[in-house]
Amino acid sequence: MMSRAQKSITTRFLDFAEPAGGTTAVTLTCSRCNKQVTGWTSAEGSAGFYYVNTGYFVKFRRGDEVAICDPCMWADSGYKQEFTPSQHYAQEKN
Ligand SMILES: [Zn+2]
């Protein structure tokens, strides 16, 4: 499960921009903001959203959420703590 999560992170942008073979387009509703999200799933993981009902990202789940869109996940304080991408985010965190 750990390797699946790591692959999901590293391949997210590549898969989203140019889906490779075996990638499936998915439209779902974000459990947090209720907006429709179009993303991709593949054997490598998901892109454009995060499944939080199974696998690594369960740790960021609130209540009975199933899937979270990128903007919601990036706004999650726990996620930011773990995946701080830049000094800019670190400075915003308080
Ligand atoms: Zn959302």
Coordinates of C-alpha atoms and ligand atoms in Angstrom, one line a residue, residues 30 32-34 68-69 72, ligand 1:
C30 CA -15.8 15.4 -4.0
R32 CA -15.7 17.5 1.0
C33 CA -16.9 20.3 -1.3
N34 CA -19.5 18.4 -3.3
I68 CA -11.4 14.2 -2.1
C69 CA -10.5 16.6 -5.0
C72 CA -9.6 20.2 -0.9
Ligands
ZN1 ZN -13.3 19.1 -3.0

